[in-house]
PDB file of C-alpha atoms in Angstrom:
ATOM      1  CA  UNK A  20      -0.001  -0.001  -0.004  1.00  0.00           C
ATOM      2  CA  UNK A  21       1.843   3.088  -1.276  1.00  0.00           C
ATOM      3  CA  UNK A  22       0.698   6.653  -0.616  1.00  0.00           C
ATOM      4  CA  UNK A  23       0.528   7.552  -4.339  1.00  0.00           C
ATOM      5  CA  UNK A  24      -0.875   4.139  -5.340  1.00  0.00           C
ATOM      6  CA  UNK A  25      -3.144   2.720  -2.613  1.00  0.00           C
ATOM      7  CA  UNK A  26      -4.101  -0.964  -2.626  1.00  0.00           C
ATOM      8  CA  UNK A  27      -7.548  -1.282  -4.224  1.00  0.00           C
ATOM      9  CA  UNK A  28     -10.323  -2.041  -1.789  1.00  0.00           C
ATOM     10  CA  UNK A  29     -12.080  -5.364  -2.450  1.00  0.00           C
ATOM     11  CA  UNK A  30      -9.186  -6.753  -4.477  1.00  0.00           C
ATOM     12  CA  UNK A  31      -9.922 -10.205  -3.044  1.00  0.00           C
ATOM     13  CA  UNK A  32     -13.129 -10.273  -5.103  1.00  0.00           C
ATOM     14  CA  UNK A  33     -11.077  -9.927  -8.285  1.00  0.00           C
ATOM     15  CA  UNK A  34      -8.457 -12.519  -7.215  1.00  0.00           C
ATOM     16  CA  UNK A  35     -10.997 -15.345  -7.139  1.00  0.00           C
ATOM     17  CA  UNK A  36     -13.829 -14.468  -9.525  1.00  0.00           C
ATOM     18  CA  UNK A  37     -15.366 -17.958  -9.018  1.00  0.00           C
ATOM     19  CA  UNK A  38     -15.213 -17.644  -5.213  1.00  0.00           C
ATOM     20  CA  UNK A  39     -12.898 -19.074  -2.566  1.00  0.00           C
ATOM     21  CA  UNK A  40     -13.511 -22.836  -2.520  1.00  0.00           C
ATOM     22  CA  UNK A  41     -11.694 -25.924  -1.325  1.00  0.00           C
ATOM     23  CA  UNK A  42     -10.939 -28.661  -3.869  1.00  0.00           C
ATOM     24  CA  UNK A  43     -10.156 -32.340  -3.479  1.00  0.00           C
ATOM     25  CA  UNK A  44      -7.524 -32.175  -6.222  1.00  0.00           C
ATOM     26  CA  UNK A  45      -4.636 -29.795  -6.698  1.00  0.00           C
ATOM     27  CA  UNK A  46      -5.350 -27.552  -9.681  1.00  0.00           C
ATOM     28  CA  UNK A  47      -2.512 -26.186 -11.817  1.00  0.00           C
ATOM     29  CA  UNK A  48      -1.420 -22.618 -11.117  1.00  0.00           C
ATOM     30  CA  UNK A  49      -3.251 -19.898 -13.050  1.00  0.00           C
ATOM     31  CA  UNK A  50      -2.391 -16.330 -13.989  1.00  0.00           C
ATOM     32  CA  UNK A  51      -4.572 -13.483 -15.148  1.00  0.00           C
ATOM     33  CA  UNK A  52      -4.674  -9.699 -15.008  1.00  0.00           C
ATOM     34  CA  UNK A  53      -7.667  -7.653 -13.921  1.00  0.00           C
ATOM     35  CA  UNK A  54      -7.545  -4.009 -14.988  1.00  0.00           C
ATOM     36  CA  UNK A  55      -9.215  -1.759 -12.439  1.00  0.00           C
ATOM     37  CA  UNK A  56      -9.975   1.903 -13.094  1.00  0.00           C
ATOM     38  CA  UNK A  57     -10.060   4.302 -10.164  1.00  0.00           C
ATOM     39  CA  UNK A  58     -12.129   7.447  -9.633  1.00  0.00           C
ATOM     40  CA  UNK A  59      -9.497   9.510 -11.513  1.00  0.00           C
ATOM     41  CA  UNK A  60      -9.750   7.190 -14.570  1.00  0.00           C
ATOM     42  CA  UNK A  61      -6.282   5.771 -13.898  1.00  0.00           C
ATOM     43  CA  UNK A  62      -5.717   2.115 -14.629  1.00  0.00           C
ATOM     44  CA  UNK A  63      -4.350  -0.329 -12.057  1.00  0.00           C
ATOM     45  CA  UNK A  64      -3.123  -3.642 -13.403  1.00  0.00           C
ATOM     46  CA  UNK A  65      -3.804  -6.374 -10.820  1.00  0.00           C
ATOM     47  CA  UNK A  66      -1.757  -9.436 -11.765  1.00  0.00           C
ATOM     48  CA  UNK A  67      -3.092 -12.525  -9.992  1.00  0.00           C
ATOM     49  CA  UNK A  68      -1.136 -15.772  -9.693  1.00  0.00           C
ATOM     50  CA  UNK A  69      -3.228 -18.465  -7.998  1.00  0.00           C
ATOM     51  CA  UNK A  70      -1.970 -21.794  -6.751  1.00  0.00           C
ATOM     52  CA  UNK A  71      -3.492 -24.454  -4.505  1.00  0.00           C
ATOM     53  CA  UNK A  72      -1.912 -25.509  -1.249  1.00  0.00           C
ATOM     54  CA  UNK A  73      -2.732 -28.661   0.696  1.00  0.00           C
ATOM     55  CA  UNK A  74      -4.565 -28.263   3.989  1.00  0.00           C
ATOM     56  CA  UNK A  75      -5.670 -30.879   6.492  1.00  0.00           C
ATOM     57  CA  UNK A  76      -9.347 -31.337   7.139  1.00  0.00           C
ATOM     58  CA  UNK A  77     -11.353 -33.756   9.250  1.00  0.00           C
ATOM     59  CA  UNK A  78     -14.355 -35.538   7.811  1.00  0.00           C
ATOM     60  CA  UNK A  79     -16.628 -37.632   9.949  1.00  0.00           C
ATOM     61  CA  UNK A  80     -17.974 -40.869   8.671  1.00  0.00           C
ATOM     62  CA  UNK A  81     -20.601 -42.714  10.683  1.00  0.00           C
ATOM     63  CA  UNK A  82     -20.603 -46.471  10.655  1.00  0.00           C
ATOM     64  CA  UNK A  83     -23.699 -48.185  12.053  1.00  0.00           C
ATOM     65  CA  UNK A  84     -23.989 -51.829  13.156  1.00  0.00           C
ATOM     66  CA  UNK A  85     -26.884 -54.186  12.443  1.00  0.00           C
ATOM     67  CA  UNK A  86     -27.386 -55.707  15.942  1.00  0.00           C
ATOM     68  CA  UNK A  87     -28.995 -54.212  19.043  1.00  0.00           C
ATOM     69  CA  UNK A  88     -25.808 -54.524  21.129  1.00  0.00           C
ATOM     70  CA  UNK A  89     -23.575 -52.699  18.638  1.00  0.00           C
ATOM     71  CA  UNK A  90     -23.132 -49.029  19.207  1.00  0.00           C
ATOM     72  CA  UNK A  91     -22.971 -46.347  16.622  1.00  0.00           C
ATOM     73  CA  UNK A  92     -19.335 -45.347  16.141  1.00  0.00           C
ATOM     74  CA  UNK A  93     -17.725 -42.455  14.436  1.00  0.00           C
ATOM     75  CA  UNK A  94     -14.361 -42.610  12.655  1.00  0.00           C
ATOM     76  CA  UNK A  95     -12.482 -39.455  11.784  1.00  0.00           C
ATOM     77  CA  UNK A  96     -10.692 -39.812   8.488  1.00  0.00           C
ATOM     78  CA  UNK A  97      -8.351 -37.094   7.262  1.00  0.00           C
ATOM     79  CA  UNK A  98      -9.265 -35.819   3.817  1.00  0.00           C
ATOM     80  CA  UNK A  99      -6.730 -34.034   1.632  1.00  0.00           C
ATOM     81  CA  UNK A 100      -8.153 -30.684   0.548  1.00  0.00           C
ATOM     82  CA  UNK A 101      -6.532 -27.880  -1.418  1.00  0.00           C
ATOM     83  CA  UNK A 102      -7.134 -24.204  -0.723  1.00  0.00           C
ATOM     84  CA  UNK A 103      -6.440 -21.464  -3.264  1.00  0.00           C
ATOM     85  CA  UNK A 104      -3.770 -18.895  -2.460  1.00  0.00           C
ATOM     86  CA  UNK A 105      -3.266 -15.866  -4.655  1.00  0.00           C
ATOM     87  CA  UNK A 106      -0.215 -13.651  -5.081  1.00  0.00           C
ATOM     88  CA  UNK A 107      -1.270 -10.206  -6.321  1.00  0.00           C
ATOM     89  CA  UNK A 108       0.906  -7.520  -7.833  1.00  0.00           C
ATOM     90  CA  UNK A 109      -0.775  -4.131  -8.389  1.00  0.00           C
ATOM     91  CA  UNK A 110       0.889  -1.675 -10.765  1.00  0.00           C
ATOM     92  CA  UNK A 111       0.037   1.327 -12.904  1.00  0.00           C
ATOM     93  CA  UNK A 112       2.291  -0.097 -15.586  1.00  0.00           C
ATOM     94  CA  UNK A 113       1.187  -2.713 -18.123  1.00  0.00           C
ATOM     95  CA  UNK A 114       4.010  -5.257 -18.139  1.00  0.00           C
ATOM     96  CA  UNK A 115       2.079  -8.543 -18.141  1.00  0.00           C
ATOM     97  CA  UNK A 116       5.010 -10.847 -18.969  1.00  0.00           C
ATOM     98  CA  UNK A 117       7.251  -9.300 -16.289  1.00  0.00           C
ATOM     99  CA  UNK A 118       4.445  -9.622 -13.718  1.00  0.00           C
ATOM    100  CA  UNK A 119       3.806 -13.246 -14.697  1.00  0.00           C
ATOM    101  CA  UNK A 120       7.494 -14.095 -14.479  1.00  0.00           C
ATOM    102  CA  UNK A 121       7.928 -12.280 -11.149  1.00  0.00           C
ATOM    103  CA  UNK A 122       4.953 -13.891  -9.446  1.00  0.00           C
ATOM    104  CA  UNK A 123       5.928 -17.286 -10.925  1.00  0.00           C
ATOM    105  CA  UNK A 124       9.406 -16.840  -9.466  1.00  0.00           C
ATOM    106  CA  UNK A 125       8.021 -15.979  -6.023  1.00  0.00           C
ATOM    107  CA  UNK A 126       5.776 -19.061  -6.196  1.00  0.00           C
ATOM    108  CA  UNK A 127       8.655 -21.304  -7.282  1.00  0.00           C
ATOM    109  CA  UNK A 128      10.912 -20.100  -4.449  1.00  0.00           C
ATOM    110  CA  UNK A 129       8.050 -20.652  -1.975  1.00  0.00           C
ATOM    111  CA  UNK A 130       6.801 -24.019  -3.253  1.00  0.00           C
ATOM    112  CA  UNK A 131      10.117 -25.644  -4.145  1.00  0.00           C
ATOM    113  CA  UNK A 132      12.112 -24.157  -1.254  1.00  0.00           C
ATOM    114  CA  UNK A 133      14.810 -22.721  -3.504  1.00  0.00           C
ATOM    115  CA  UNK A 134      17.871 -21.266  -1.850  1.00  0.00           C
ATOM    116  CA  UNK A 135      16.714 -17.656  -2.130  1.00  0.00           C
ATOM    117  CA  UNK A 136      15.137 -15.326   0.392  1.00  0.00           C
ATOM    118  CA  UNK A 137      11.516 -14.428  -0.359  1.00  0.00           C
ATOM    119  CA  UNK A 138      11.986 -11.143   1.479  1.00  0.00           C
ATOM    120  CA  UNK A 139      14.944 -10.228  -0.754  1.00  0.00           C
ATOM    121  CA  UNK A 140      13.073 -11.157  -3.950  1.00  0.00           C
ATOM    122  CA  UNK A 141      10.022  -9.110  -2.986  1.00  0.00           C
ATOM    123  CA  UNK A 142      12.238  -6.242  -1.845  1.00  0.00           C
ATOM    124  CA  UNK A 143      14.068  -6.270  -5.193  1.00  0.00           C
ATOM    125  CA  UNK A 144      10.727  -6.303  -7.029  1.00  0.00           C
ATOM    126  CA  UNK A 145       9.480  -3.280  -5.088  1.00  0.00           C
ATOM    127  CA  UNK A 146      12.684  -1.288  -5.602  1.00  0.00           C
ATOM    128  CA  UNK A 147      13.515  -2.067  -9.240  1.00  0.00           C
ATOM    129  CA  UNK A 148      13.442   0.972 -11.488  1.00  0.00           C
ATOM    130  CA  UNK A 149      11.339   0.851 -14.625  1.00  0.00           C
ATOM    131  CA  UNK A 150      12.540   2.803 -17.684  1.00  0.00           C
ATOM    132  CA  UNK A 151      10.463   5.828 -18.576  1.00  0.00           C
ATOM    133  CA  UNK A 152       8.295   5.898 -21.687  1.00  0.00           C
ATOM    134  CA  UNK A 153      10.468   5.929 -24.778  1.00  0.00           C
ATOM    135  CA  UNK A 154      13.473   4.673 -22.837  1.00  0.00           C
ATOM    136  CA  UNK A 155      15.657   1.750 -23.806  1.00  0.00           C
ATOM    137  CA  UNK A 156      14.980  -1.754 -22.612  1.00  0.00           C
ATOM    138  CA  UNK A 157      16.314  -2.748 -19.225  1.00  0.00           C
ATOM    139  CA  UNK A 158      17.279  -6.098 -17.782  1.00  0.00           C
ATOM    140  CA  UNK A 159      16.376  -6.706 -14.155  1.00  0.00           C
ATOM    141  CA  UNK A 160      16.935  -9.529 -11.710  1.00  0.00           C
ATOM    142  CA  UNK A 161      14.980 -10.267  -8.558  1.00  0.00           C
ATOM    143  CA  UNK A 162      17.887 -12.179  -7.041  1.00  0.00           C
ATOM    144  CA  UNK A 163      17.077 -15.835  -7.734  1.00  0.00           C
ATOM    145  CA  UNK A 164      19.165 -16.332 -10.860  1.00  0.00           C
ATOM    146  CA  UNK A 165      16.478 -14.778 -13.060  1.00  0.00           C
ATOM    147  CA  UNK A 166      16.825 -12.203 -15.823  1.00  0.00           C
ATOM    148  CA  UNK A 167      13.850 -10.221 -17.142  1.00  0.00           C
ATOM    149  CA  UNK A 168      13.734  -7.586 -19.836  1.00  0.00           C
ATOM    150  CA  UNK A 169      11.432  -4.582 -19.482  1.00  0.00           C
ATOM    151  CA  UNK A 170      10.688  -2.572 -22.620  1.00  0.00           C
ATOM    152  CA  UNK A 171       8.465   0.480 -22.353  1.00  0.00           C
ATOM    153  CA  UNK A 172       6.555   1.745 -25.400  1.00  0.00           C
ATOM    154  CA  UNK A 173       7.889   4.700 -27.357  1.00  0.00           C
ATOM    155  CA  UNK A 174       4.588   6.445 -26.716  1.00  0.00           C
ATOM    156  CA  UNK A 175       2.069   5.814 -23.926  1.00  0.00           C
ATOM    157  CA  UNK A 176      -0.677   5.102 -26.432  1.00  0.00           C
ATOM    158  CA  UNK A 177       1.383   2.492 -28.343  1.00  0.00           C
ATOM    159  CA  UNK A 178       1.670  -0.939 -26.718  1.00  0.00           C
ATOM    160  CA  UNK A 179       4.804  -3.091 -26.894  1.00  0.00           C
ATOM    161  CA  UNK A 180       3.679  -6.234 -28.722  1.00  0.00           C
ATOM    162  CA  UNK A 181       6.927  -8.043 -29.404  1.00  0.00           C
ATOM    163  CA  UNK A 182       5.815  -8.522 -33.018  1.00  0.00           C
ATOM    164  CA  UNK A 183       7.413  -7.143 -36.130  1.00  0.00           C
ATOM    165  CA  UNK A 184       5.532  -4.346 -37.891  1.00  0.00           C
ATOM    166  CA  UNK A 185       6.536  -5.921 -41.239  1.00  0.00           C
ATOM    167  CA  UNK A 186       4.289  -8.886 -40.448  1.00  0.00           C
ATOM    168  CA  UNK A 187       1.256  -6.609 -40.369  1.00  0.00           C
ATOM    169  CA  UNK A 188       1.489  -5.697 -44.076  1.00  0.00           C
TER     170      UNK A 188
END
């Protein structure tokens, strides 16, 4: 939550558009971007990387006997459930591939226990400088052996597509 770019209220509603549910199977990670517009008509790009983490749950199963002397018993069987967790990166800049790579890196370090500090990676992400519009491309690293290239458009109204203009004609 930055003074000049506050965290959008209700962002959790955009992180899980289908609702927060538990699943009996681990789903593959997903990534999407929700573009929110504030009261000043400024865009905020909310990059959401969702993965499912195992949690322990208890499920009761009743087993009843057929005879009069048998008592009703209850067995508690652990059931493997998976809860969604979402990493969200909010920015005024539209750099979808960089956001996907950064959140994927944070997830990989967390899930696979790589030998890198999550605090350092997130700190490097928050303090990396983005080239101004019309500037040259810049290579950044978040500190886990990664290299990412950020290219800003020549003009704010022209997107960076990565495609050759010659292919359009």
